[in-house]
mmCIF file of C-alpha atoms and ligand atoms in Angstrom:
data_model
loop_
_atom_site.group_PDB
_atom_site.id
_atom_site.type_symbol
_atom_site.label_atom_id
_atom_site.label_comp_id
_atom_site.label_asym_id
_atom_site.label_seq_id
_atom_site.Cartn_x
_atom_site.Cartn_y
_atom_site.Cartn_z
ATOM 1 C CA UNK W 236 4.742 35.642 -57.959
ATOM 2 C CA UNK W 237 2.908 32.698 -57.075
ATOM 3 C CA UNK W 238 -0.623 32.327 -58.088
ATOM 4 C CA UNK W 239 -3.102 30.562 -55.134
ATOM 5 C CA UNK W 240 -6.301 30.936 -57.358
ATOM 6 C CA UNK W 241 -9.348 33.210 -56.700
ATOM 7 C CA UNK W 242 -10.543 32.099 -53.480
ATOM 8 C CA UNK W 243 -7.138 31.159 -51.570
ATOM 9 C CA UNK W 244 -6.078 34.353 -49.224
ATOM 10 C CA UNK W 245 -2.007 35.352 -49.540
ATOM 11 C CA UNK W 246 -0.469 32.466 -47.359
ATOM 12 C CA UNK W 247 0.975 33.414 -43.979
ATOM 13 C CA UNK W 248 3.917 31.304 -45.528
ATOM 14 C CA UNK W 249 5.118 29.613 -49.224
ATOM 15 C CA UNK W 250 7.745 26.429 -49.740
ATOM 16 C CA UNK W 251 8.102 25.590 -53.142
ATOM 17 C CA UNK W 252 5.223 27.017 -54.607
ATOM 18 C CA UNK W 253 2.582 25.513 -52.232
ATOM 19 C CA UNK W 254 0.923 27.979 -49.747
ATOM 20 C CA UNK W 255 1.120 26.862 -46.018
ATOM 21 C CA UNK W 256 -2.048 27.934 -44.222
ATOM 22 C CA UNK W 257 -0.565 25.984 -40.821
ATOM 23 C CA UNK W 258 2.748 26.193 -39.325
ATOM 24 C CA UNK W 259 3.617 23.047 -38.668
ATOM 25 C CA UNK W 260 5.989 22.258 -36.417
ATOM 26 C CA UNK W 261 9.405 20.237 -36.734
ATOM 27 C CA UNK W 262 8.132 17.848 -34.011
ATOM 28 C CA UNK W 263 4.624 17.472 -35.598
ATOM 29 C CA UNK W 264 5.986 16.981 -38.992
ATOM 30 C CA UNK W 265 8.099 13.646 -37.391
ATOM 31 C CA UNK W 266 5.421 12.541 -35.836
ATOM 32 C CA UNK W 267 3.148 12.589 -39.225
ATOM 33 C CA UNK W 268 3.052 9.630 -41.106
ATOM 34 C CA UNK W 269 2.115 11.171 -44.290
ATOM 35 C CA UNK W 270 5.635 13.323 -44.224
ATOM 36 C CA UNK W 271 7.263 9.856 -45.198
ATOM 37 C CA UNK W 272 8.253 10.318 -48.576
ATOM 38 C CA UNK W 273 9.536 6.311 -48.885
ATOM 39 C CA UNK W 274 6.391 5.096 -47.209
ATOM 40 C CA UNK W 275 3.393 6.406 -47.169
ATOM 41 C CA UNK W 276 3.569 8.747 -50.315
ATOM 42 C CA UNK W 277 5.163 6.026 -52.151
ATOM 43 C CA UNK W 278 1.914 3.926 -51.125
ATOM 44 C CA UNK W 279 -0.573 7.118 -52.218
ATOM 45 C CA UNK W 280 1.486 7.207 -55.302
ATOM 46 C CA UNK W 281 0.827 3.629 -55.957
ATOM 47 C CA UNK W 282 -2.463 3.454 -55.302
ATOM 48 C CA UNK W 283 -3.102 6.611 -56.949
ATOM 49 C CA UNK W 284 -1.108 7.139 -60.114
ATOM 50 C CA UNK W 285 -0.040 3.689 -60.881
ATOM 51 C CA UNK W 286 -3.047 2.338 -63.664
ATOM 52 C CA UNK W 287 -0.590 0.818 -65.386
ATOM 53 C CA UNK W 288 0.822 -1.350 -62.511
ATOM 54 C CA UNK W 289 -3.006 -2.510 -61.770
ATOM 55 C CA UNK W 290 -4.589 -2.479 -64.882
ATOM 56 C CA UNK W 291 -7.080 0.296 -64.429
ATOM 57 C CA UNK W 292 -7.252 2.776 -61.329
ATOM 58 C CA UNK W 293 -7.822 0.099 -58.521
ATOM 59 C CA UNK W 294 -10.017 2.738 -56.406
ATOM 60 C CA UNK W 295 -12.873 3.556 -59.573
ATOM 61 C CA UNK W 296 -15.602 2.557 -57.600
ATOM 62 C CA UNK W 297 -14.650 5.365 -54.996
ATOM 63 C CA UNK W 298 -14.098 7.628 -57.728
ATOM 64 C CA UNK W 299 -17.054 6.437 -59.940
ATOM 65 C CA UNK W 300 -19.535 7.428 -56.188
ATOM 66 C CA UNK W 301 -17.686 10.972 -56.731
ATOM 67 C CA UNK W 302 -18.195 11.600 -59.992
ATOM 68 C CA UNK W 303 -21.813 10.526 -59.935
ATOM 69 C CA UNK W 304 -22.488 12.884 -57.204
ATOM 70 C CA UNK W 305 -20.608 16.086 -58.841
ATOM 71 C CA UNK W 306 -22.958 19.227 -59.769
ATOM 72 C CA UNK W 307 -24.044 19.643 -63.776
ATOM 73 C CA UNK W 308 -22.576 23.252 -63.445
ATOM 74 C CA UNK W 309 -20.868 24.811 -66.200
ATOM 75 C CA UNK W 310 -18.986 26.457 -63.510
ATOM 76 C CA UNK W 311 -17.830 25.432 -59.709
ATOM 77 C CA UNK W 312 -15.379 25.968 -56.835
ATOM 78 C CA UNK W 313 -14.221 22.158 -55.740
ATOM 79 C CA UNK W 314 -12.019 21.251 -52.486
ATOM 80 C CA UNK W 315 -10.440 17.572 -51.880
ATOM 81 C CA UNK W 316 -9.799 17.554 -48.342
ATOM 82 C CA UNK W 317 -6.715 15.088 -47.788
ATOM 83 C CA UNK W 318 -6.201 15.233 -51.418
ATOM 84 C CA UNK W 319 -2.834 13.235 -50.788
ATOM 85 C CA UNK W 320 -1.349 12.840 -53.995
ATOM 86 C CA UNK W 321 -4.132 14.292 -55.822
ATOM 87 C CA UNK W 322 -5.749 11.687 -57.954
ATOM 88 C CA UNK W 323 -9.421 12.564 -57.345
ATOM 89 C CA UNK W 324 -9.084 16.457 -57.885
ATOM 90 C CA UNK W 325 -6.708 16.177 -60.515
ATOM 91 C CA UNK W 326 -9.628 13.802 -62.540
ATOM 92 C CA UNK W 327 -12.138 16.511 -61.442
ATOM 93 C CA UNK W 328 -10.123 19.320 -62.891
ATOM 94 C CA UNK W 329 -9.466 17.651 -65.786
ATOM 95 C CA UNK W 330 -12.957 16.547 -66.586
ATOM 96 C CA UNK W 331 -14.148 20.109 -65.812
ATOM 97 C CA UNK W 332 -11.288 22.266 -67.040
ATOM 98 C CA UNK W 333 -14.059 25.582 -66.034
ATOM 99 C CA UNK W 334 -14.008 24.615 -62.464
ATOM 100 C CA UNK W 335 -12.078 25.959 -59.707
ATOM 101 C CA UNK W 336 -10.428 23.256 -58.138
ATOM 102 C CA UNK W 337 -8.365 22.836 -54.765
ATOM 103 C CA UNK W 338 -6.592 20.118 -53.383
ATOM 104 C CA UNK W 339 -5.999 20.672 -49.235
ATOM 105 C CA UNK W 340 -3.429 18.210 -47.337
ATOM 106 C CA UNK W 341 -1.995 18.255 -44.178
ATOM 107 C CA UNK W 342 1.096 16.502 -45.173
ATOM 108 C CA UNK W 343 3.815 18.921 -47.535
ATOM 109 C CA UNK W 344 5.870 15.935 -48.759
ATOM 110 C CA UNK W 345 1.889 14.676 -50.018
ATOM 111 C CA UNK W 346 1.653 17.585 -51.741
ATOM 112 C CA UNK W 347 4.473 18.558 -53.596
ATOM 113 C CA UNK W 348 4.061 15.109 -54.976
ATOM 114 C CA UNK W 349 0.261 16.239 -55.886
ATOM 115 C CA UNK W 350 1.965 19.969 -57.174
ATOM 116 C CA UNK W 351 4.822 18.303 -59.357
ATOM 117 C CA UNK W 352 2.685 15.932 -61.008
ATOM 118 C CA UNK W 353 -0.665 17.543 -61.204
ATOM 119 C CA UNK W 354 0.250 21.467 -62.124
ATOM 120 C CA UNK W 355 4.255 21.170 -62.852
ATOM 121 C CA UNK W 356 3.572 18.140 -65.092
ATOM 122 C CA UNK W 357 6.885 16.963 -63.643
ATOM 123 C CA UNK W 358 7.635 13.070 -63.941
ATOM 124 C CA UNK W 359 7.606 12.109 -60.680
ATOM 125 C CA UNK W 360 8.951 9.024 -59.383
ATOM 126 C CA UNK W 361 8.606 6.332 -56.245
ATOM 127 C CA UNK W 362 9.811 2.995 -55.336
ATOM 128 C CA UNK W 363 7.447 0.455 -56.283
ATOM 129 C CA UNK W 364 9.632 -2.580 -56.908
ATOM 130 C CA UNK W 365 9.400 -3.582 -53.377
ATOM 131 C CA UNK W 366 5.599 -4.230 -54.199
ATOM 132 C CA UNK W 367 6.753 -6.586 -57.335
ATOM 133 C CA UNK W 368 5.448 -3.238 -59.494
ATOM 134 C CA UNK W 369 8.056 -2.389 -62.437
ATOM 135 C CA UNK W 370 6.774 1.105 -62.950
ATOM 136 C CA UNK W 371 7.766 3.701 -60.740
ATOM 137 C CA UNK W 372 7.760 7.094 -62.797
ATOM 138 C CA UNK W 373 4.848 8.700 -63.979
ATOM 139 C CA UNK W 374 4.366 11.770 -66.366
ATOM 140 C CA UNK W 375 2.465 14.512 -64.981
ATOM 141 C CA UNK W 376 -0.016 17.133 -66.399
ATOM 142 C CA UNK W 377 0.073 20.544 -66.101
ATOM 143 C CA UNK W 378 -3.771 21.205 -65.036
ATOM 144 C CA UNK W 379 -4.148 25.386 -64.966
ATOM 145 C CA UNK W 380 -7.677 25.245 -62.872
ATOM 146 C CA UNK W 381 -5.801 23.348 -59.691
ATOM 147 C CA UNK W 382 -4.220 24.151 -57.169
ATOM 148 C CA UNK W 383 -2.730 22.459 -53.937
ATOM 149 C CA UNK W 384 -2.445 23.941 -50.647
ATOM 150 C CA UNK W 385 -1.524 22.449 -47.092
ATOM 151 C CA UNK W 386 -3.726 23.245 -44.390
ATOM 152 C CA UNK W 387 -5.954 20.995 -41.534
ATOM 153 C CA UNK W 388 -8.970 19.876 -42.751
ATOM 154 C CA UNK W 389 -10.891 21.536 -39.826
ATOM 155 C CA UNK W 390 -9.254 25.117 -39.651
ATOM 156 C CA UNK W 391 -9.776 25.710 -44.199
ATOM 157 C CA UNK W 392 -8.794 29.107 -46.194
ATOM 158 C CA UNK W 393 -11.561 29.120 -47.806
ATOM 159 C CA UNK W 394 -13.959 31.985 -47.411
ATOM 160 C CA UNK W 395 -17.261 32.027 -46.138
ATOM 161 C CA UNK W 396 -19.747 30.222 -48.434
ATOM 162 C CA UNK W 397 -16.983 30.329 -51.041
ATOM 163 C CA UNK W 398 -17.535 26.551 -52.272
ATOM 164 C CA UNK W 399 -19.658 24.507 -54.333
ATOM 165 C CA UNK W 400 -18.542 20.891 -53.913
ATOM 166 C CA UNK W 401 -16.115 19.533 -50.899
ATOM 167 C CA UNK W 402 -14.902 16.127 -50.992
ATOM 168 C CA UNK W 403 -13.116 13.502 -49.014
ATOM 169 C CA UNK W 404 -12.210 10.306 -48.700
ATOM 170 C CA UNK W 405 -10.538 8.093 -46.217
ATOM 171 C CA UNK W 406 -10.067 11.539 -44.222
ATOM 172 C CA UNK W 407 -12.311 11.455 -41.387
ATOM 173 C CA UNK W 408 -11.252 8.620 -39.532
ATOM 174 C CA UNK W 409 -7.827 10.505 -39.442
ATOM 175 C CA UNK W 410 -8.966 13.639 -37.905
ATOM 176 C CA UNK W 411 -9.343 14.179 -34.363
ATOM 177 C CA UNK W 412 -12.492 15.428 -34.465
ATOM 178 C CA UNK W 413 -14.731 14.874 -37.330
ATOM 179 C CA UNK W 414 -18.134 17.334 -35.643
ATOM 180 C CA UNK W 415 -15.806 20.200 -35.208
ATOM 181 C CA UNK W 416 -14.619 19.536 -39.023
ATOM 182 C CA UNK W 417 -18.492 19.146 -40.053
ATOM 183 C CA UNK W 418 -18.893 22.553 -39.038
ATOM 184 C CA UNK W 419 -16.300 24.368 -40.432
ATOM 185 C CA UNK W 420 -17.325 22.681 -43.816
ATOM 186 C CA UNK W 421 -20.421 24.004 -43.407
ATOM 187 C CA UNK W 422 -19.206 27.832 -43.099
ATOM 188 C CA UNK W 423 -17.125 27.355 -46.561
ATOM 189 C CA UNK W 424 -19.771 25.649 -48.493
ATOM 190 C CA UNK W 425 -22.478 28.248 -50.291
ATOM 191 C CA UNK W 426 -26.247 27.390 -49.462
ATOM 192 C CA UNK W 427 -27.637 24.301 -51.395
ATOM 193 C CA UNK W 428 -23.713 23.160 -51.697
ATOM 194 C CA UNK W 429 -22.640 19.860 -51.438
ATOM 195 C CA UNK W 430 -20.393 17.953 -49.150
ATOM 196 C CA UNK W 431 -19.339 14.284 -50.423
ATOM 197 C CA UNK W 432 -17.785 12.189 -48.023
ATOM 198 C CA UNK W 433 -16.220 8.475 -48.287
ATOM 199 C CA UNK W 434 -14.691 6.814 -44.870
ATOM 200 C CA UNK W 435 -13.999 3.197 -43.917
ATOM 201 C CA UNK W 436 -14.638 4.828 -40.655
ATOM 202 C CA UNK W 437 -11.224 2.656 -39.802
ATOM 203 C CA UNK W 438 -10.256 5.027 -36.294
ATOM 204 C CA UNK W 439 -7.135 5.066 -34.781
ATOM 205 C CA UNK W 440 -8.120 5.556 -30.931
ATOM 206 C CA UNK W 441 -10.828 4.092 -28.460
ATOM 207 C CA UNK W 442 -12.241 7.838 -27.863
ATOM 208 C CA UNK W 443 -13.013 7.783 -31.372
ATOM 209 C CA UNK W 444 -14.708 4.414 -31.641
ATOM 210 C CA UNK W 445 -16.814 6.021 -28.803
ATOM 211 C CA UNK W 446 -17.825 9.199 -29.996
ATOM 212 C CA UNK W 447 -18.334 8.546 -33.488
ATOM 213 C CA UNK W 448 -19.033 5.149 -33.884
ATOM 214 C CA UNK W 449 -21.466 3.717 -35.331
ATOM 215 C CA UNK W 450 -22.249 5.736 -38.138
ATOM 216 C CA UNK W 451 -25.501 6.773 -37.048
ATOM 217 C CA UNK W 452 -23.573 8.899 -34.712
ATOM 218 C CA UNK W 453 -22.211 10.759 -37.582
ATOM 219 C CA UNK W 454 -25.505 11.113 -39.407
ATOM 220 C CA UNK W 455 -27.260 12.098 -36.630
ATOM 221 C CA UNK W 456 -24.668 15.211 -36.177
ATOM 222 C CA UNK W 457 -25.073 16.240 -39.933
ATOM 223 C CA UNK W 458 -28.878 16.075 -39.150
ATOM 224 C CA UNK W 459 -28.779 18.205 -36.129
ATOM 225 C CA UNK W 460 -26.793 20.442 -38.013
ATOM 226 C CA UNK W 461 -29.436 21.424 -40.415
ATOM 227 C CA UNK W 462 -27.493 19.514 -43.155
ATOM 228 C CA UNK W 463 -29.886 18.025 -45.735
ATOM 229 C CA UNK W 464 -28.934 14.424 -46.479
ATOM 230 C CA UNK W 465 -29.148 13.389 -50.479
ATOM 231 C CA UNK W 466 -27.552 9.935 -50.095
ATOM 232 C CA UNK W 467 -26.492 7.205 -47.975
ATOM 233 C CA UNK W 468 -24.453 4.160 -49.337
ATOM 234 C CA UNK W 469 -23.307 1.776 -46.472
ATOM 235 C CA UNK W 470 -21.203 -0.323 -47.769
ATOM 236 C CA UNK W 471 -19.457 1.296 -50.504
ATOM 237 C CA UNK W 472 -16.557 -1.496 -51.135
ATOM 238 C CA UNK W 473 -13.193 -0.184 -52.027
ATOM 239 C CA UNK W 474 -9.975 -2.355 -52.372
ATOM 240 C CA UNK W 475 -6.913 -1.146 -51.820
ATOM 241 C CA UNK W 476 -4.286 -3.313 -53.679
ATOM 242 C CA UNK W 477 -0.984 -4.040 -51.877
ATOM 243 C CA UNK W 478 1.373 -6.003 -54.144
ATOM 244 C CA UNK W 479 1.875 -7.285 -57.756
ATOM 245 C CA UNK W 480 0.653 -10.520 -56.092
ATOM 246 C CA UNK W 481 -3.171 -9.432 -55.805
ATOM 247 C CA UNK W 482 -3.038 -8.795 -51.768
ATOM 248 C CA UNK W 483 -5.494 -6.357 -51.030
ATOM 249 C CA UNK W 484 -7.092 -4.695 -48.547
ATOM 250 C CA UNK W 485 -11.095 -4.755 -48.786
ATOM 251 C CA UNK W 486 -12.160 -1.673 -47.189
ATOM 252 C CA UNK W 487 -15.682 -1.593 -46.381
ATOM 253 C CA UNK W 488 -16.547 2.742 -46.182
ATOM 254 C CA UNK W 489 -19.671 4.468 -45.756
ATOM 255 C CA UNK W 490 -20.455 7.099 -48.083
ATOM 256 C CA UNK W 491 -22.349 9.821 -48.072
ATOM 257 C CA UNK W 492 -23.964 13.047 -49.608
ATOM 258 C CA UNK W 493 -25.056 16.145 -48.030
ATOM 259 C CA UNK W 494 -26.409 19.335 -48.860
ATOM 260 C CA UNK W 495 -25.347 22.720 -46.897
HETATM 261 C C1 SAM Z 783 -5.615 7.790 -45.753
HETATM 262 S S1 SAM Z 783 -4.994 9.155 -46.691
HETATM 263 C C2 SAM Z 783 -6.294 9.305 -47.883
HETATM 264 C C3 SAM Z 783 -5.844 9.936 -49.147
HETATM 265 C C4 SAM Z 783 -6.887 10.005 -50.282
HETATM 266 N N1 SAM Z 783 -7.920 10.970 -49.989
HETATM 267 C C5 SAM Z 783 -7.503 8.659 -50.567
HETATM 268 O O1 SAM Z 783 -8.738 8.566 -50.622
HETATM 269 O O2 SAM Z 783 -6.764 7.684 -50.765
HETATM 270 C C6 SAM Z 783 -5.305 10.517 -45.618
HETATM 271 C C7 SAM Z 783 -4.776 11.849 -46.147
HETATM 272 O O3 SAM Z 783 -5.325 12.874 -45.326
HETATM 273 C C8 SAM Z 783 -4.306 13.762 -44.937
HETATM 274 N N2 SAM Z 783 -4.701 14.349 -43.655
HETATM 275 C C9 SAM Z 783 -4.665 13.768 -42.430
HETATM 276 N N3 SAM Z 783 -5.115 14.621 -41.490
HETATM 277 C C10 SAM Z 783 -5.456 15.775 -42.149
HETATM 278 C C11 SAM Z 783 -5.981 17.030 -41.741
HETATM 279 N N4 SAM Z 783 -6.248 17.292 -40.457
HETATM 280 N N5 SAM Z 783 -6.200 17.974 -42.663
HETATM 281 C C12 SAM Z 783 -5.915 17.740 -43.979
HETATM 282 N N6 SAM Z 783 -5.420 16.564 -44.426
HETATM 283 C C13 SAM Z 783 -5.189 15.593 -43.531
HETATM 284 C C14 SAM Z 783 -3.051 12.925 -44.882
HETATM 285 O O4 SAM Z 783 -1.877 13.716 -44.995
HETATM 286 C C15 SAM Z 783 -3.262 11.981 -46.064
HETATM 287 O O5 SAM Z 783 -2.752 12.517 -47.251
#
């Protein structure tokens, strides 16, 4: 029997060992960019797993704003929200092998690549040459305190006040709407927890630009919301390499801390 951790409920459904809190549909799984194995996962797994190709995880100063912002608890229940591949929770559970930690995607073919690596310790594999990178298989870990889970972002699992710490990054320019989310990531995070969020605020559609844009928009929700705001970086620079050639993309994200 498959194990889904302490605070994961018994999944309405199960593929491959990863509980499926959403039934997604055939037509919504086309339409999802993130279901593209050869692109997009390659791309999270090259950003995300290959050090080696870049000399050092190219997004540590996204990681570094994380980590600085993490709880001193000896003990902790940790979400990544759009985990993708899984690089930030899978460095959280390993720093902090007594937390609890859960990585959430919308995307399944993002997250088996997250569950082979990060809990199977599978190699896993994905075509870098066309970047000019020679590596394209990586070793994986096999990380007891994690586990992945595909759900949206703004409908979670997670019991009330159930979490300590939810993160995530480059997520909430991708949802379609970010206040709803705020508010369901209020009801799983206990009093006093801590919501850490990272976005190049980079939307996809002119109703987003309009609602939630510019970022005082956003703060101003969290506000209103009785969240309690511990910090504000704006800009937080994070570059996203491309190719073995040093083409990158210079993302320029606002990130912040809140308290519940
Ligand atoms: C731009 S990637 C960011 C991945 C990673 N967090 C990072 O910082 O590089 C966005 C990720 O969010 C996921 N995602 C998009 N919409 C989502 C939703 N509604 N709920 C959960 N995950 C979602 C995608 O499948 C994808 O893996």
């Amino acid at each position: 029997m498959s194990d889904f951790g302490t605070l994961l409920p018994p999944p309405p459904a199960e593929r491959r060992g990863i509980p499926l809190y959403y039934d997604k549909s055939e037509d919504e799984t086309r339409q999802d960019v993130y279901e593209r194995y050869d692109e997009l996962v390659a791309r999270q797994t090259a950003l995300h797993l290959a050090d080696e190709s870049h000399g050092g995880y190219p997004l540590q100063p996204l990681a570094d704003y994380v980590r600085k912002w993490l709880p001193p608890s000896p003990t902790a229940a940790v979400a990544d929200l759009g985990c993708s591949v899984g690089r930030l929770i899978g460095d959280i559970a390993t720093d902090h092998p007594a937390w609890d930690c859960y990585g959430i995607d919308f995307s399944y073919q993002m997250l088996r690549q997250a569950q082979d690596y990060w809990v199977k310790g599978d190699t896993v594999s994905a075509n870098l040459l066309r970047y000019g990178y020679t590596h394209d298989t990586f070793s994986g870990k096999q990380l007891p305190n994690l586990r992945f889970a595909l759900a949206d972002a703004a409908t979670l699992p997670f019991p009330d006040a159930s979490l300590d710490v939810l993160l995530n990054t480059f997520l909430i320019d991708r949802i379609p709407d970010p206040f709803q989310a705020f508010a369901e990531w209020k009801r799983v995070l206990r009093p006093g927890g801590r919501l850490i969020t990272v976005s190049p605020l980079n939307f996809l559609k002119r109703e987003q630009w309009e609602r939630y844009y510019p970022p005082v928009k956003l703060i101003d929700r969290l506000l209103r919301d009785a969240w309690q705001l511990v910090d504000l970086t704006d800009p937080l620079y994070v570059e996203e390499p491309m190719d073995k050639r040093g083409n990158a993309i210079r993302w320029r994200t606002l990130a912040l801390v809140a308290e519940r």
